[in-house]
Short mmCIF file of C-alpha atoms in Angstrom, two decimals:
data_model
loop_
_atom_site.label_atom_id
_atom_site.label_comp_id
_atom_site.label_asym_id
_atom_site.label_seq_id
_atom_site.Cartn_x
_atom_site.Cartn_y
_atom_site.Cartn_z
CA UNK A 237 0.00 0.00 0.00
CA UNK A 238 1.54 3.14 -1.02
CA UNK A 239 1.66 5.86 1.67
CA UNK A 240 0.72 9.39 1.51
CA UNK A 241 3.48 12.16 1.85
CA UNK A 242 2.26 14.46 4.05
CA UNK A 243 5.64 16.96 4.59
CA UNK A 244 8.17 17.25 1.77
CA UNK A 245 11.17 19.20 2.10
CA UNK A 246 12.54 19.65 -1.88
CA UNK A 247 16.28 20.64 -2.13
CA UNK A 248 15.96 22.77 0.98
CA UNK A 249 19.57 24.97 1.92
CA UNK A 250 19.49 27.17 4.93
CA UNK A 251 22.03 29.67 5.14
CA UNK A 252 22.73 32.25 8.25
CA UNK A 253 25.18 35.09 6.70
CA UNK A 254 27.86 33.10 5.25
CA UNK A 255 27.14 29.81 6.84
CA UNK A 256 25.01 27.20 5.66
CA UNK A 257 23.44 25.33 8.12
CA UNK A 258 21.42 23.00 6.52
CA UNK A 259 22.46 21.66 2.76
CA UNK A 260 19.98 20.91 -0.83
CA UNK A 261 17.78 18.70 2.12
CA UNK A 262 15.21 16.69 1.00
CA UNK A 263 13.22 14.06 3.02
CA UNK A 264 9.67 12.84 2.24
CA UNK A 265 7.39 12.52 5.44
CA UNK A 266 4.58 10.17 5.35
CA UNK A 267 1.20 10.36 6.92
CA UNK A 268 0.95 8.97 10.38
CA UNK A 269 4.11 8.10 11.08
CA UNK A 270 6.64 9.28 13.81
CA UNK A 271 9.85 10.13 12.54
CA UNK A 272 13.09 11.30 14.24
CA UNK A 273 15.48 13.90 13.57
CA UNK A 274 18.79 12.72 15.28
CA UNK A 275 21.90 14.30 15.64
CA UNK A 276 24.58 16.59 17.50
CA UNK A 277 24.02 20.08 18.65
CA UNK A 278 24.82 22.12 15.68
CA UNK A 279 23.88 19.61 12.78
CA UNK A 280 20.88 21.38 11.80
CA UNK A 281 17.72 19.27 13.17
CA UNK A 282 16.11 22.09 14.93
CA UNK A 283 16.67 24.34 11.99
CA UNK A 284 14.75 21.91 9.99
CA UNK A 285 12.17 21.73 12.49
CA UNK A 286 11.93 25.69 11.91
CA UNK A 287 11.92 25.39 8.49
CA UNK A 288 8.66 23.05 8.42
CA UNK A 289 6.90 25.07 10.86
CA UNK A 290 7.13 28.53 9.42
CA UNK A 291 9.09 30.14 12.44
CA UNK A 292 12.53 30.14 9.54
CA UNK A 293 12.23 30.49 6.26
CA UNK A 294 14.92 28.70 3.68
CA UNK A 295 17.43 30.34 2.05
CA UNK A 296 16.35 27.92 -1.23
CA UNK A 297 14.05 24.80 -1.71
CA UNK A 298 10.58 24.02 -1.13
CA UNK A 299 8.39 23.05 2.02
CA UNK A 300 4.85 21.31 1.08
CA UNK A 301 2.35 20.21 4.16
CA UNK A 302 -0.11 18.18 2.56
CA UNK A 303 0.22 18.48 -1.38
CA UNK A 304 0.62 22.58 -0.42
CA UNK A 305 3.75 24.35 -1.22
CA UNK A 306 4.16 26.23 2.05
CA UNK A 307 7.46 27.61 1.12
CA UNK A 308 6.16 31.15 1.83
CA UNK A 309 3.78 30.95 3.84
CA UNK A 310 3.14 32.11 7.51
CA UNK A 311 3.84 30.13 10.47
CA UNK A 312 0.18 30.44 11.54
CA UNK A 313 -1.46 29.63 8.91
CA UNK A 314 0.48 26.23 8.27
CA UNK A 315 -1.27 22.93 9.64
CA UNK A 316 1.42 22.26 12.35
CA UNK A 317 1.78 22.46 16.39
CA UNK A 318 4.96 23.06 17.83
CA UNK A 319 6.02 22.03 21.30
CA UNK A 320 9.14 23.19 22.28
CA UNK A 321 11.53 22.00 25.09
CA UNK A 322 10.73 24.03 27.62
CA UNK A 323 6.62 23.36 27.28
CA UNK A 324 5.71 27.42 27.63
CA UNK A 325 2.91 26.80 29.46
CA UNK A 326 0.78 29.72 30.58
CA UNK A 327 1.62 29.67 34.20
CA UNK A 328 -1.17 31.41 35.27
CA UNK A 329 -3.50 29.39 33.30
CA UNK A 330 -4.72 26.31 35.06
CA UNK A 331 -4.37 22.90 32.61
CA UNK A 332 -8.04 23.51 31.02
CA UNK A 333 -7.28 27.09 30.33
CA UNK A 334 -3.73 26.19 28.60
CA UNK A 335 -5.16 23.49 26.33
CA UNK A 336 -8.00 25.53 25.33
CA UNK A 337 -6.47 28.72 24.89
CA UNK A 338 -5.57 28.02 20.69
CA UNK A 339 -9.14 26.95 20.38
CA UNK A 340 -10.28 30.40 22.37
CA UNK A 341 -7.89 32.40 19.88
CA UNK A 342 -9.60 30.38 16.87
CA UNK A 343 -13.39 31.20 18.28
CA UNK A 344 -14.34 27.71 18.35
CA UNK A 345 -17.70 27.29 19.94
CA UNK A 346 -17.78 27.05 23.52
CA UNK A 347 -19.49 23.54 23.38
CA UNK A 348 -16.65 22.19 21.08
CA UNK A 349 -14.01 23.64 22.96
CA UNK A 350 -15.28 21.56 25.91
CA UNK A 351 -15.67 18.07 24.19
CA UNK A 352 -12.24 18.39 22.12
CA UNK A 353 -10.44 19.33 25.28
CA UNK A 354 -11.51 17.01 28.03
CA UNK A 355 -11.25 14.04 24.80
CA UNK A 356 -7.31 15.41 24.63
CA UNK A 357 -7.24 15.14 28.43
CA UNK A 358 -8.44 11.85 28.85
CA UNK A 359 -6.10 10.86 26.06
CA UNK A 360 -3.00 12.04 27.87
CA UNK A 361 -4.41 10.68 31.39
CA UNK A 362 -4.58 14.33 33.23
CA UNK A 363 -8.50 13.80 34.33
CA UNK A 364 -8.94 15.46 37.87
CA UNK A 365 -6.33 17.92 36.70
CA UNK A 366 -8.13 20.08 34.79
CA UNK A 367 -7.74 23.01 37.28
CA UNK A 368 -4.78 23.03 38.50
CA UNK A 369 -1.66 25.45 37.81
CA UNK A 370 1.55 24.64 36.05
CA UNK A 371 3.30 25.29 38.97
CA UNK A 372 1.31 22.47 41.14
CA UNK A 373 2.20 19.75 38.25
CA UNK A 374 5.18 17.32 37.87
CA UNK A 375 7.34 17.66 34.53
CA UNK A 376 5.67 14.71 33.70
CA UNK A 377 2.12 16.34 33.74
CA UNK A 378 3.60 19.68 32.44
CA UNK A 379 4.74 17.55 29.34
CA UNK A 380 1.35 15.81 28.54
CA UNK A 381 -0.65 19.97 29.19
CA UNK A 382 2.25 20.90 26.50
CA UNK A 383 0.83 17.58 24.06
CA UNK A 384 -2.54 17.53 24.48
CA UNK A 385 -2.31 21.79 23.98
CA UNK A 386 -0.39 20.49 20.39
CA UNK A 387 -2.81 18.04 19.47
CA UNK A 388 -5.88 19.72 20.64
CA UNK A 389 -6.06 21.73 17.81
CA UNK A 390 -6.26 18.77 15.13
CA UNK A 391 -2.88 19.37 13.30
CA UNK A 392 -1.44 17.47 10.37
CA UNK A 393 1.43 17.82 11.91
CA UNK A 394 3.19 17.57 15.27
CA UNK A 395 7.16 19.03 15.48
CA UNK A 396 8.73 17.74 18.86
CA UNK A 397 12.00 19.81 19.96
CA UNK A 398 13.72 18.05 22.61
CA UNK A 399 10.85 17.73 24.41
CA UNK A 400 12.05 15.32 26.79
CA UNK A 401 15.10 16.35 27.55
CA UNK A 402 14.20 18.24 30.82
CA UNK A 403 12.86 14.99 32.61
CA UNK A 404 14.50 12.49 34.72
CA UNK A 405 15.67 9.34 33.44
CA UNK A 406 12.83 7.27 34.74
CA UNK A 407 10.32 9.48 34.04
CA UNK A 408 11.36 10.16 30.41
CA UNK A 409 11.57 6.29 29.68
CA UNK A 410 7.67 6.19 30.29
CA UNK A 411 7.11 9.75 28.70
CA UNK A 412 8.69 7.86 25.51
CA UNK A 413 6.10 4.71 26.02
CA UNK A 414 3.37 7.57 26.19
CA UNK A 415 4.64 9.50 23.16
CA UNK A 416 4.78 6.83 21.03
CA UNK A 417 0.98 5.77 22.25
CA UNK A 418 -0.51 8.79 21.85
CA UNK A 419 0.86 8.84 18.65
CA UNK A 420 -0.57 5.70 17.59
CA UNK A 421 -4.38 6.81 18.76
CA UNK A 422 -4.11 10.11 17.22
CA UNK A 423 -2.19 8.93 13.72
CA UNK A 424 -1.30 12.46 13.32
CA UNK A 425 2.39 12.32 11.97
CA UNK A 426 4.89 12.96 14.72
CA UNK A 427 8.33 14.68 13.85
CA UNK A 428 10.56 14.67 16.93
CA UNK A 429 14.22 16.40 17.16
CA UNK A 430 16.61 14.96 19.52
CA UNK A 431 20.20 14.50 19.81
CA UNK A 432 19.27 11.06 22.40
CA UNK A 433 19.64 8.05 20.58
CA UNK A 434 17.76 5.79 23.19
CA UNK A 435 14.63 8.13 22.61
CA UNK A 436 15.28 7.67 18.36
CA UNK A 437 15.39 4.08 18.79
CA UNK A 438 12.71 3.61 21.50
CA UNK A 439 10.17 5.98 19.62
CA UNK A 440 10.41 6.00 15.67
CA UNK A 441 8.90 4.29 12.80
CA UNK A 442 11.87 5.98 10.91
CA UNK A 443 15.07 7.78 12.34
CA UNK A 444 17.03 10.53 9.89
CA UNK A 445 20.96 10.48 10.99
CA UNK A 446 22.25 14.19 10.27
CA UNK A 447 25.47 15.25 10.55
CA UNK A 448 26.24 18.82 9.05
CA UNK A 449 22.80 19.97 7.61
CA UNK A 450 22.65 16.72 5.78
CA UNK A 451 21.15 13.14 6.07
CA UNK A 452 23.70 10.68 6.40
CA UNK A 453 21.02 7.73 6.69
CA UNK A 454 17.80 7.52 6.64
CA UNK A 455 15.97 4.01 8.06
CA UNK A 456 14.30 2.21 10.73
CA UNK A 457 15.55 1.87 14.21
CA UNK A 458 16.78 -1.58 13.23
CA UNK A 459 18.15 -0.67 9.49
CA UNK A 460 20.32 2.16 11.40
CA UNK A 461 21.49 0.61 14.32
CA UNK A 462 22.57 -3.25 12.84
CA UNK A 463 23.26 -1.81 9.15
CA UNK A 464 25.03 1.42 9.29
CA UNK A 465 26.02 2.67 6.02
CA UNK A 466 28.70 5.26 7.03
CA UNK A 467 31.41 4.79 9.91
CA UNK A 468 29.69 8.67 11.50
CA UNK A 469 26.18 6.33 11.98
CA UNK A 470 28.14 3.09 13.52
CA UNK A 471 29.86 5.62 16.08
CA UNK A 472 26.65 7.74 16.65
CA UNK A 473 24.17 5.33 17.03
CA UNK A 474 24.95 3.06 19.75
CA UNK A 475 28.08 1.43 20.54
CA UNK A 476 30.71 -0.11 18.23
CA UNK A 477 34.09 -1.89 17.79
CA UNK A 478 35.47 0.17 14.62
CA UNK A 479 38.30 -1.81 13.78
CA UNK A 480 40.54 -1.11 10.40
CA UNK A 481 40.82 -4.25 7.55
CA UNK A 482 42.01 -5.49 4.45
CA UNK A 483 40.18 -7.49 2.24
CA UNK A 484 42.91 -10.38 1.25
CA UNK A 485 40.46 -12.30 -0.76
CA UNK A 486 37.12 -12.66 -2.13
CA UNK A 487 35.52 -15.96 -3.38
CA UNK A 488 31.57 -16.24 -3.96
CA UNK A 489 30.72 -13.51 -1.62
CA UNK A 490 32.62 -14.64 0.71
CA UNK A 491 35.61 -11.68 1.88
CA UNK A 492 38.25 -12.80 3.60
CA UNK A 493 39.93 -9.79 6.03
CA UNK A 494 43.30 -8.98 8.08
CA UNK A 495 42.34 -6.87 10.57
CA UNK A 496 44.06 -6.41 14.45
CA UNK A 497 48.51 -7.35 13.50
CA UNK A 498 47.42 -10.34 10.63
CA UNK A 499 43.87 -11.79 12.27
CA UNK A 500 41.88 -13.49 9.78
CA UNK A 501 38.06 -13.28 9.48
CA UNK A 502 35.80 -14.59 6.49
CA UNK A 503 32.44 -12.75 6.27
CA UNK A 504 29.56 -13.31 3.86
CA UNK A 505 28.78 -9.70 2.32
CA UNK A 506 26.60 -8.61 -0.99
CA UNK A 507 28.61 -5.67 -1.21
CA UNK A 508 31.26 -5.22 -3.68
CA UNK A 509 34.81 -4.62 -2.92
CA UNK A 510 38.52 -5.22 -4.43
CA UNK A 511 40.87 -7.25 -3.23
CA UNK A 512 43.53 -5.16 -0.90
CA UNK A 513 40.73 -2.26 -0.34
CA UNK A 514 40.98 -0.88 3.06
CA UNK A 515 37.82 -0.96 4.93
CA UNK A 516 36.50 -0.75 8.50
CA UNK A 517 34.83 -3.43 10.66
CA UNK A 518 31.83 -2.33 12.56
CA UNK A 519 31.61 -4.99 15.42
CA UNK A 520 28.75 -4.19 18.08
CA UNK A 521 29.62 -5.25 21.50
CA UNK A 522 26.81 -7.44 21.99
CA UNK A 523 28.43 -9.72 19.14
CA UNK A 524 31.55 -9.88 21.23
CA UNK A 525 31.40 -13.76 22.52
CA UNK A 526 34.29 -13.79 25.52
CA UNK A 527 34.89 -17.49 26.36
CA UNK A 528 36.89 -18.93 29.18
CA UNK A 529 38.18 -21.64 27.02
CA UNK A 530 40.20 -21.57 23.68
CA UNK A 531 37.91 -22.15 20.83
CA UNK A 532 38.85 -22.66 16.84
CA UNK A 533 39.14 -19.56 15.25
CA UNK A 534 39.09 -17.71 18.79
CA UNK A 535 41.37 -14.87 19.41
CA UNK A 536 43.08 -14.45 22.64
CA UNK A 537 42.83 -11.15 25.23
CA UNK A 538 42.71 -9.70 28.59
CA UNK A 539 39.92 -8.51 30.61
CA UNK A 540 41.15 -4.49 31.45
CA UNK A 541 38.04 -3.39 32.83
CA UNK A 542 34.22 -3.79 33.12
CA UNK A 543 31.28 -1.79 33.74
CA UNK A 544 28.09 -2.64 35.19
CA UNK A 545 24.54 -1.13 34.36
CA UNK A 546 21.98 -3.16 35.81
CA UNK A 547 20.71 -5.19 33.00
CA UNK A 548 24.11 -6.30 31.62
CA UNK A 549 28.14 -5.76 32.06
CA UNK A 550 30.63 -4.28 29.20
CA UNK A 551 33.64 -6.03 29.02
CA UNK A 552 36.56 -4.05 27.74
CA UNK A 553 39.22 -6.39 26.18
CA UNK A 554 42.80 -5.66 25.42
CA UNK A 555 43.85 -7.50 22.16
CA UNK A 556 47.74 -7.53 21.80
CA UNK A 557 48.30 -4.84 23.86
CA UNK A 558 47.38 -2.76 20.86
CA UNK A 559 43.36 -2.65 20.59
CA UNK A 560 40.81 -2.98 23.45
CA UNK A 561 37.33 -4.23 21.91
CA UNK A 562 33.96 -3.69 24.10
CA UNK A 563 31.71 -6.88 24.69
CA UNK A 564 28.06 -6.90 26.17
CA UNK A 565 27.20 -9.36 28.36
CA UNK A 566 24.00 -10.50 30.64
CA UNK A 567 26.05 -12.83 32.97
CA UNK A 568 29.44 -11.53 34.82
CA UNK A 569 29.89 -14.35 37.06
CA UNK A 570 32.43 -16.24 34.76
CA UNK A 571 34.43 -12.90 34.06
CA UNK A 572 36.77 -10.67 36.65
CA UNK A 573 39.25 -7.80 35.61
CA UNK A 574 42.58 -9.39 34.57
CA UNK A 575 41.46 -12.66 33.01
CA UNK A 576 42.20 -14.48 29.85
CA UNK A 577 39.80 -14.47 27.41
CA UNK A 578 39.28 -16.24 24.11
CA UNK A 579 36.50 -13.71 21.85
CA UNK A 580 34.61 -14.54 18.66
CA UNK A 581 32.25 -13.11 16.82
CA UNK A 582 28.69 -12.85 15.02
CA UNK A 583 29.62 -12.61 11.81
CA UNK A 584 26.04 -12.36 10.75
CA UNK A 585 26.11 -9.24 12.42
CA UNK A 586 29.72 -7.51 11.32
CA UNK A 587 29.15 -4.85 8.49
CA UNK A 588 32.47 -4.03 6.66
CA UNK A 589 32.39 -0.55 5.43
CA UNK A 590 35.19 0.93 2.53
CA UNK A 591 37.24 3.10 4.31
#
């Protein structure tokens, strides 16, 4: 089934003075879905943001919201909600009167007002707070006033900047299971800026990688994260073993690679290379297999250090005095600091990127 485009950004270049911020841009957004701009401070995903909601205008390219070319037209008058970081809430507007308030401004029947806003409020699960103040609310609560005041007004749209980057930890892990719900009973499309990557991956239908006002991949959470096309993405998005290679031989697919003083490794790829290109190995450390015991095709190390988080331990594993890989592991009990260590790998899972 083919999906509707409902924001396309055609050749778009931002410029401030002499510096270009954002470069010939283009990215098709489809109806309904919740898409992530991820990246760095300073790689242009908030300008983009900007650009769709009206409050920048681009230097060249188009904008179109809905089949519309939007390219010059005003902020208010395009069919998209912004909320911003730091929610700005009315603070002496209890939760009823901030959620209402763009209806008030758009003279929508008092009746109408009253259905669409207690159906937002149930939706984000503030009943019983409908009259209190900003200041009696948790940043929890203030975040679902500063949705349900976005989505209250039926946009097209929704543009998300950092919006949960003010919350705790715990409380932003269940903010991102409430996002992403909301999202889903709405199906209004959902564009969210962030430079997390947990939030990207936790949230999105699609993530866009950018890295100097351009895209460097575009994909799901899983295309990204186990099939980075660039050696930036591997080292942005999650955690990787980056190792330098050289192909020594290819035979039906199959490329065999010196890599870490002469190791050999044979890996299945569909990608085309020459023999003697140098190329990078992208090894994630949960396909890092440490063994106590020496296994064919094994290669031997040290345990240097570990770190534990709770739900599993990192392993960091000097190689030859010369390379330290990082494996993820559930189970520590076989493994101390100082202990050999025989490692292999999931080939399945190594991507081999030219250099």
């Amino acid at each position: 089934m083919e999906k509707n485009v409902i924001v396309k950004l055609s050749n778009v270049t931002k410029k401030f003075d002499d510096t270009t911020v954002i470069k010939d841009f283009s990215l098709d957004i489809y109806e309904g879905e919740f898409i992530t701009l991820l990246g760095a401070s300073g790689c242009g995903k908030t300008t983009v943001l900007k650009i769709i909601s009206g409050l920048e205008d681009a230097t060249t390219g188009k904008v179109f919201i809905a089949n519309k070319d939007v390219t010059n037209v005003d902020a208010t008058k395009r069919e998209v909600n912004t909320i911003f970081q730091n929610f700005a809430l009315f603070p002496k507007m209890t939760v009823f009167e901030n959620i209402s308030f763009g209806l008030q401004m758009k003279k929508v029947p008092k009746p109408e007002i009253e259905q669409r806003v207690k159906k937002v409020i149930d939706l984000v699960k503030l009943k019983g707070f409908e009259n209190r103040y900003p200041h009696e609310l948790s940043g929890g609560q203030q975040q679902r006033v500063a949705i349900a005041r976005g989505v209250v007004m039926n946009p097209k749209v929704l543009l998300l900047d950092e919006s949960l980057c003010s919350l705790d930890l715990k409380l932003k892990k269940n903010m991102q299971v409430e996002l992403k719900r909301i999202q889903k009973e709405l199906g209004i499309t959902f564009i969210y800026v962030t430079h997390a990557q947990d939030e990207a991956l936790s949230m999105s239908d699609r993530i866009a990688i950018m890295n100097q006002g351009v895209i460097e991949q575009l994909g799901t959470p899983q295309e990204v994260y186990s099939h980075p096309k660039s050696v930036f993405v591997a080292d942005f998005i999650g955690e990787a073993n980056i190792l330098d290679a050289e192909v020594v031989n290819i035979k039906d697919n199959i490329l065999t690679l010196s890599f870490m003083n002469n190791k050999e490794i044979s890996i299945k790829t569909n990608k085309s290379f020459n023999k003697n290109d140098l190329v990078k190995i992208i090894i994630r450390p949960e396909d890092v297999f440490p063994q106590i015991k020496e296994v064919k095709n094994s290669i031997h190390g040290k345990i240097i250090d570990s770190t534990y988080s709770g739900y599993n331990t990192k392993l960091y594993i000097n190689i030859d005095d010369q390379y330290t890989l990082k494996s993820t592991i559930s189970d520590i009990n076989d493994f101390k600091d100082g202990q050999d260590v025989y490692i292999t790998f999931d080939k399945e899972d190594i991507e081999v990127l030219k250099k």
